């Protein structure tokens, strides 16, 4: 018997593994260099886009800066003039100095400004609370129930906000005079208790109020009145806080109506400042000093509570 051995075409060695192919630095580095070039080119392409976006924001920044300077400059000029001596009162130098407090001393000597600030605070606080109460009730009624003529009534109510105050000033003055409320804080407050802006702002919040909470309160046996004060109002604290701040500031800054009703110059700060303007001459230093003292409470209130104001507009959807 004869055996024939056939040699295999491919020999397999069971010894050491085959040697790896020779490393070619140029071929190995080619993908790395290509990827790095791609990354560099992509990064280079992003830079012009970022520059374009930054350059596009520059006009907006310039416009906001100009508007801010225009808005702040009268307040800055008021304080600069208030701290100037009498011989420098009409100076047009925009830089502060020389400093003097004689204007503030003259204001404290001539008018009871602390008592006037207290009366103004009582008037503004009471008016803001009254407007808040009317606004909460009116907005709750417009948002909670649907009735015939609702849109027309709301349109008329908001339309009263667009009517200039000078149109209704004389009828309101006649009414207050017939009621015997001239020279009283109550006479200043009554014609302004219904604030259309406050009703409109609160209705925006109440329209987005979860109806499930109202239905759950009704299932628990709460009536509309208890639902308003136990469910709705506690959930509207940020909006109510912001609105009360704005109403207080608006009442504090009101000048025309208080000066028409309060004929005594020592009642409210708005009327007291007018006492430094007369036929004999205008004491601009005292006017600026009294105005600066009247602005300080508002500045402090807004600085510490401004987040409530911003939050109210964000939540209501108003810009």
CSV table of C-alpha atoms in Angstrom, one decimal:
chain,number,residue,atom,x,y,z
A,1,UNK,CA,0.0,0.0,0.0
A,2,UNK,CA,1.5,3.2,-1.0
A,3,UNK,CA,0.7,6.6,0.6
A,4,UNK,CA,1.2,9.9,-1.1
A,5,UNK,CA,1.8,13.0,0.9
A,6,UNK,CA,0.4,16.2,-0.6
A,7,UNK,CA,2.0,19.4,0.6
A,8,UNK,CA,-0.5,22.1,1.6
A,9,UNK,CA,-0.5,25.2,-0.4
A,10,UNK,CA,-0.5,27.4,2.8
A,11,UNK,CA,1.7,26.5,5.6
A,12,UNK,CA,0.5,27.3,9.2
A,13,UNK,CA,3.0,27.8,11.8
A,14,UNK,CA,2.0,26.9,15.4
A,15,UNK,CA,5.0,28.8,16.8
A,16,UNK,CA,5.3,32.5,17.5
A,17,UNK,CA,2.6,34.8,15.9
A,18,UNK,CA,3.3,36.4,12.7
A,19,UNK,CA,5.2,39.7,12.8
A,20,UNK,CA,3.1,42.7,12.3
A,21,UNK,CA,3.3,44.8,9.2
A,22,UNK,CA,5.8,47.6,9.2
A,23,UNK,CA,4.5,50.8,10.7
A,24,UNK,CA,4.2,53.6,8.1
A,25,UNK,CA,4.3,56.9,10.0
A,26,UNK,CA,3.0,58.8,7.0
A,27,UNK,CA,0.0,56.5,6.5
A,28,UNK,CA,-0.8,56.3,10.2
A,29,UNK,CA,-0.7,60.0,10.7
A,30,UNK,CA,-2.7,60.8,7.6
A,31,UNK,CA,-6.1,60.2,9.2
A,32,UNK,CA,-5.1,62.1,12.3
A,33,UNK,CA,-3.9,65.0,10.3
A,34,UNK,CA,-7.0,64.9,8.2
A,35,UNK,CA,-9.3,64.8,11.3
A,36,UNK,CA,-7.4,67.6,12.9
A,37,UNK,CA,-7.7,69.7,9.7
A,38,UNK,CA,-11.4,69.0,9.6
A,39,UNK,CA,-11.8,70.1,13.2
A,40,UNK,CA,-9.7,73.2,12.6
A,41,UNK,CA,-11.7,74.1,9.5
A,42,UNK,CA,-15.0,73.5,11.4
A,43,UNK,CA,-13.8,75.7,14.3
A,44,UNK,CA,-12.7,78.3,11.9
A,45,UNK,CA,-16.1,78.3,10.3
A,46,UNK,CA,-17.8,78.8,13.6
A,47,UNK,CA,-15.8,81.9,14.4
A,48,UNK,CA,-17.2,84.1,11.7
A,49,UNK,CA,-20.7,83.0,12.7
A,50,UNK,CA,-20.1,84.0,16.3
A,51,UNK,CA,-18.6,87.3,15.2
A,52,UNK,CA,-21.7,87.9,13.0
A,53,UNK,CA,-24.0,87.2,16.0
A,54,UNK,CA,-21.9,89.5,18.2
A,55,UNK,CA,-21.8,92.2,15.7
A,56,UNK,CA,-25.6,91.9,15.2
A,57,UNK,CA,-26.1,92.6,18.9
A,58,UNK,CA,-24.0,95.8,19.0
A,59,UNK,CA,-26.8,98.1,17.6
A,60,UNK,CA,-29.2,96.8,20.2
A,61,UNK,CA,-26.7,97.4,23.0
A,62,UNK,CA,-26.0,100.9,21.7
A,63,UNK,CA,-29.7,101.7,21.5
A,64,UNK,CA,-30.4,100.4,25.0
A,65,UNK,CA,-27.4,102.3,26.3
A,66,UNK,CA,-28.6,105.5,24.8
A,67,UNK,CA,-32.2,105.0,26.1
A,68,UNK,CA,-30.8,104.2,29.6
A,69,UNK,CA,-28.8,107.4,29.6
A,70,UNK,CA,-31.7,109.5,28.5
A,71,UNK,CA,-33.9,107.9,31.2
A,72,UNK,CA,-31.4,108.2,34.0
A,73,UNK,CA,-30.0,111.7,33.2
A,74,UNK,CA,-33.0,113.7,34.7
A,75,UNK,CA,-32.7,111.8,38.0
A,76,UNK,CA,-29.0,112.3,38.0
A,77,UNK,CA,-29.4,116.0,37.3
A,78,UNK,CA,-31.9,116.3,40.1
A,79,UNK,CA,-29.5,114.9,42.7
A,80,UNK,CA,-26.6,116.9,41.3
A,81,UNK,CA,-28.6,120.1,41.5
A,82,UNK,CA,-29.9,119.2,45.0
A,83,UNK,CA,-26.3,119.0,46.4
A,84,UNK,CA,-25.1,122.2,44.8
A,85,UNK,CA,-24.8,125.5,46.7
A,86,UNK,CA,-27.1,128.4,45.9
A,87,UNK,CA,-24.5,130.3,43.8
A,88,UNK,CA,-24.0,127.2,41.5
A,89,UNK,CA,-27.7,126.4,41.1
A,90,UNK,CA,-28.0,127.4,37.4
A,91,UNK,CA,-24.7,125.9,36.4
A,92,UNK,CA,-24.7,123.7,33.3
A,93,UNK,CA,-21.7,121.7,34.4
A,94,UNK,CA,-22.8,118.0,34.1
A,95,UNK,CA,-20.2,116.9,36.7
A,96,UNK,CA,-21.2,116.9,40.4
A,97,UNK,CA,-19.7,119.4,42.8
A,98,UNK,CA,-19.1,121.4,44.8
A,99,UNK,CA,-21.2,119.6,47.3
A,100,UNK,CA,-23.5,121.3,49.8
A,101,UNK,CA,-26.5,120.2,52.0
A,102,UNK,CA,-27.9,123.7,52.5
A,103,UNK,CA,-30.8,122.9,50.1
A,104,UNK,CA,-31.9,120.0,52.3
A,105,UNK,CA,-31.6,122.1,55.4
A,106,UNK,CA,-33.8,124.7,53.9
A,107,UNK,CA,-36.4,122.2,53.0
A,108,UNK,CA,-36.5,120.8,56.5
A,109,UNK,CA,-36.8,124.3,57.9
A,110,UNK,CA,-39.5,125.5,55.6
A,111,UNK,CA,-42.0,122.6,55.3
A,112,UNK,CA,-42.8,119.6,57.5
A,113,UNK,CA,-41.6,117.2,54.9
A,114,UNK,CA,-41.5,114.1,57.2
A,115,UNK,CA,-45.2,114.5,58.1
A,116,UNK,CA,-45.9,115.1,54.4
A,117,UNK,CA,-44.1,111.9,53.5
A,118,UNK,CA,-46.1,110.1,56.1
A,119,UNK,CA,-49.4,111.4,54.7
A,120,UNK,CA,-48.4,110.5,51.2
A,121,UNK,CA,-47.5,107.0,52.3
A,122,UNK,CA,-51.0,106.6,53.9
A,123,UNK,CA,-52.7,107.9,50.8
A,124,UNK,CA,-50.7,105.7,48.4
A,125,UNK,CA,-51.0,102.6,50.6
A,126,UNK,CA,-54.7,103.0,51.1
A,127,UNK,CA,-55.3,103.7,47.4
A,128,UNK,CA,-53.3,100.6,46.3
A,129,UNK,CA,-55.2,98.4,48.7
A,130,UNK,CA,-58.5,99.7,47.5
A,131,UNK,CA,-57.6,99.3,43.9
A,132,UNK,CA,-56.3,95.8,44.6
A,133,UNK,CA,-59.6,94.8,46.2
A,134,UNK,CA,-61.7,96.1,43.4
A,135,UNK,CA,-59.4,94.5,40.8
A,136,UNK,CA,-59.5,91.1,42.4
A,137,UNK,CA,-63.3,91.0,42.6
A,138,UNK,CA,-63.8,92.4,39.1
A,139,UNK,CA,-61.2,90.1,37.5
A,140,UNK,CA,-62.6,87.1,39.3
A,141,UNK,CA,-66.1,87.8,38.0
A,142,UNK,CA,-64.9,88.3,34.4
A,143,UNK,CA,-62.9,85.1,34.5
A,144,UNK,CA,-65.0,82.8,36.5
A,145,UNK,CA,-68.5,83.3,34.9
A,146,UNK,CA,-69.8,83.8,31.4
A,147,UNK,CA,-72.8,86.0,31.0
A,148,UNK,CA,-74.6,88.0,28.3
A,149,UNK,CA,-72.7,91.2,27.4
A,150,UNK,CA,-69.5,90.1,29.2
A,151,UNK,CA,-67.2,91.1,26.3
A,152,UNK,CA,-68.9,94.4,25.8
A,153,UNK,CA,-68.8,95.2,29.5
A,154,UNK,CA,-65.1,94.2,29.8
A,155,UNK,CA,-64.3,96.3,26.7
A,156,UNK,CA,-66.0,99.3,28.2
A,157,UNK,CA,-64.2,98.8,31.5
A,158,UNK,CA,-60.8,98.5,29.8
A,159,UNK,CA,-61.7,101.4,27.5
A,160,UNK,CA,-62.0,103.7,30.5
A,161,UNK,CA,-58.2,103.2,30.9
A,162,UNK,CA,-57.7,105.0,27.6
A,163,UNK,CA,-59.8,108.0,28.5
A,164,UNK,CA,-57.5,110.9,29.6
A,165,UNK,CA,-57.8,111.9,33.2
A,166,UNK,CA,-58.4,115.5,32.2
A,167,UNK,CA,-61.7,114.6,30.7
A,168,UNK,CA,-63.1,113.2,34.0
A,169,UNK,CA,-61.2,115.6,36.3
A,170,UNK,CA,-63.9,118.3,36.5
A,171,UNK,CA,-66.9,115.9,37.0
A,172,UNK,CA,-64.9,114.1,39.8
A,173,UNK,CA,-64.0,117.4,41.4
A,174,UNK,CA,-67.7,118.4,41.5
A,175,UNK,CA,-68.7,115.1,42.9
A,176,UNK,CA,-66.0,115.2,45.7
A,177,UNK,CA,-67.0,118.8,46.5
A,178,UNK,CA,-70.7,117.8,46.8
A,179,UNK,CA,-69.7,115.0,49.1
A,180,UNK,CA,-67.7,117.4,51.3
A,181,UNK,CA,-64.4,115.5,50.9
A,182,UNK,CA,-62.2,118.4,49.7
A,183,UNK,CA,-58.9,118.7,51.5
A,184,UNK,CA,-59.2,115.0,52.6
A,185,UNK,CA,-57.1,112.0,51.7
A,186,UNK,CA,-60.4,110.1,51.1
A,187,UNK,CA,-61.3,112.6,48.4
A,188,UNK,CA,-58.1,111.8,46.6
A,189,UNK,CA,-58.7,108.0,46.8
A,190,UNK,CA,-62.4,107.5,45.9
A,191,UNK,CA,-62.4,108.5,42.2
A,192,UNK,CA,-59.4,106.3,41.5
A,193,UNK,CA,-60.5,103.0,43.2
A,194,UNK,CA,-61.4,101.3,40.0
A,195,UNK,CA,-58.1,100.7,38.1
A,196,UNK,CA,-58.7,99.2,34.6
A,197,UNK,CA,-55.1,98.3,34.3
A,198,UNK,CA,-55.2,96.2,37.5
A,199,UNK,CA,-58.3,94.4,36.3
A,200,UNK,CA,-56.8,93.6,33.0
A,201,UNK,CA,-53.6,92.3,34.5
A,202,UNK,CA,-55.3,90.1,37.0
A,203,UNK,CA,-57.7,88.7,34.5
A,204,UNK,CA,-54.7,87.5,32.4
A,205,UNK,CA,-53.6,85.5,35.5
A,206,UNK,CA,-57.0,84.1,36.3
A,207,UNK,CA,-57.7,83.0,32.7
A,208,UNK,CA,-54.6,80.7,33.0
A,209,UNK,CA,-55.6,79.6,36.5
A,210,UNK,CA,-56.1,75.7,36.6
A,211,UNK,CA,-59.8,75.0,36.4
A,212,UNK,CA,-59.2,71.7,38.2
A,213,UNK,CA,-58.5,73.6,41.5
A,214,UNK,CA,-61.8,75.5,41.1
A,215,UNK,CA,-63.7,72.3,40.4
A,216,UNK,CA,-62.1,70.6,43.4
A,217,UNK,CA,-63.0,73.5,45.7
A,218,UNK,CA,-66.6,73.3,44.5
A,219,UNK,CA,-66.7,69.6,45.1
A,220,UNK,CA,-65.4,70.2,48.7
A,221,UNK,CA,-68.4,72.4,49.3
A,222,UNK,CA,-66.8,75.8,48.9
A,223,UNK,CA,-68.8,78.6,47.4
A,224,UNK,CA,-67.5,81.2,45.0
A,225,UNK,CA,-66.6,83.6,47.8
A,226,UNK,CA,-64.6,81.0,49.8
A,227,UNK,CA,-63.0,79.7,46.7
A,228,UNK,CA,-61.8,83.2,45.9
A,229,UNK,CA,-60.1,83.9,49.2
A,230,UNK,CA,-59.0,80.3,50.1
A,231,UNK,CA,-57.9,79.0,46.8
A,232,UNK,CA,-57.4,81.7,44.2
A,233,UNK,CA,-55.8,84.5,46.2
A,234,UNK,CA,-53.2,82.3,47.9
A,235,UNK,CA,-52.0,81.1,44.5
A,236,UNK,CA,-51.8,84.6,43.1
A,237,UNK,CA,-49.4,86.0,45.7
A,238,UNK,CA,-46.6,86.9,43.3
A,239,UNK,CA,-49.0,88.6,40.9
A,240,UNK,CA,-50.8,90.5,43.7
A,241,UNK,CA,-47.5,91.6,45.2
A,242,UNK,CA,-46.2,92.9,41.9
A,243,UNK,CA,-49.5,94.7,41.1
A,244,UNK,CA,-49.6,96.2,44.6
A,245,UNK,CA,-46.1,97.6,44.1
A,246,UNK,CA,-47.0,99.2,40.8
A,247,UNK,CA,-50.2,100.7,42.1
A,248,UNK,CA,-48.4,102.1,45.1
A,249,UNK,CA,-45.7,103.7,43.0
A,250,UNK,CA,-48.4,105.1,40.6
A,251,UNK,CA,-50.3,106.6,43.5
A,252,UNK,CA,-47.2,108.0,45.1
A,253,UNK,CA,-46.1,109.8,41.9
A,254,UNK,CA,-49.6,111.2,41.2
A,255,UNK,CA,-49.5,115.0,41.2
A,256,UNK,CA,-52.4,116.6,39.3
A,257,UNK,CA,-55.4,115.1,41.2
A,258,UNK,CA,-53.9,115.5,44.7
A,259,UNK,CA,-52.9,119.1,44.0
A,260,UNK,CA,-56.4,119.8,42.9
A,261,UNK,CA,-58.1,118.3,45.9
A,262,UNK,CA,-55.6,119.1,48.7
A,263,UNK,CA,-55.5,122.8,48.7
A,264,UNK,CA,-53.3,123.0,51.8
A,265,UNK,CA,-49.6,122.9,50.8
A,266,UNK,CA,-48.6,120.9,53.9
A,267,UNK,CA,-50.7,117.8,53.4
A,268,UNK,CA,-48.9,115.8,50.7
A,269,UNK,CA,-45.4,115.8,49.3
A,270,UNK,CA,-46.7,116.4,45.8
A,271,UNK,CA,-48.4,119.6,46.9
A,272,UNK,CA,-45.6,120.6,49.3
A,273,UNK,CA,-43.0,120.7,46.5
A,274,UNK,CA,-45.2,123.2,44.6
A,275,UNK,CA,-44.8,125.7,47.5
A,276,UNK,CA,-41.2,126.4,46.4
A,277,UNK,CA,-42.5,127.8,43.1
A,278,UNK,CA,-44.0,131.3,43.3
A,279,UNK,CA,-44.4,134.6,41.7
A,280,UNK,CA,-41.4,136.0,43.6
A,281,UNK,CA,-39.1,133.4,42.1
A,282,UNK,CA,-38.5,129.7,42.0
A,283,UNK,CA,-36.2,128.1,44.6
A,284,UNK,CA,-34.9,125.3,42.3
A,285,UNK,CA,-32.4,124.1,44.9
A,286,UNK,CA,-35.2,123.4,47.4
A,287,UNK,CA,-37.4,121.9,44.7
A,288,UNK,CA,-34.7,119.4,43.7
A,289,UNK,CA,-33.8,118.6,47.3
A,290,UNK,CA,-37.5,117.9,48.2
A,291,UNK,CA,-38.0,115.9,45.0
A,292,UNK,CA,-34.9,113.8,45.8
A,293,UNK,CA,-36.2,113.1,49.3
A,294,UNK,CA,-39.6,112.1,47.8
A,295,UNK,CA,-38.0,109.7,45.4
A,296,UNK,CA,-35.9,107.8,47.9
A,297,UNK,CA,-38.8,105.6,49.3
A,298,UNK,CA,-39.8,104.6,45.8
A,299,UNK,CA,-36.2,103.7,44.8
A,300,UNK,CA,-35.8,101.5,47.9
A,301,UNK,CA,-39.1,99.8,47.3
A,302,UNK,CA,-38.4,99.0,43.7
A,303,UNK,CA,-34.8,97.9,44.3
A,304,UNK,CA,-35.8,95.3,46.9
A,305,UNK,CA,-39.1,94.2,45.3
A,306,UNK,CA,-38.4,94.5,41.5
A,307,UNK,CA,-38.4,90.7,41.0
A,308,UNK,CA,-42.1,90.6,41.8
A,309,UNK,CA,-42.8,93.1,39.1
A,310,UNK,CA,-40.8,91.1,36.5
A,311,UNK,CA,-42.4,87.9,37.6
A,312,UNK,CA,-45.9,89.3,37.3
A,313,UNK,CA,-45.4,90.2,33.6
A,314,UNK,CA,-43.7,86.9,32.8
A,315,UNK,CA,-46.5,84.9,34.3
A,316,UNK,CA,-49.3,87.0,32.7
A,317,UNK,CA,-47.8,86.8,29.2
A,318,UNK,CA,-47.6,90.6,28.9
A,319,UNK,CA,-44.5,92.2,27.5
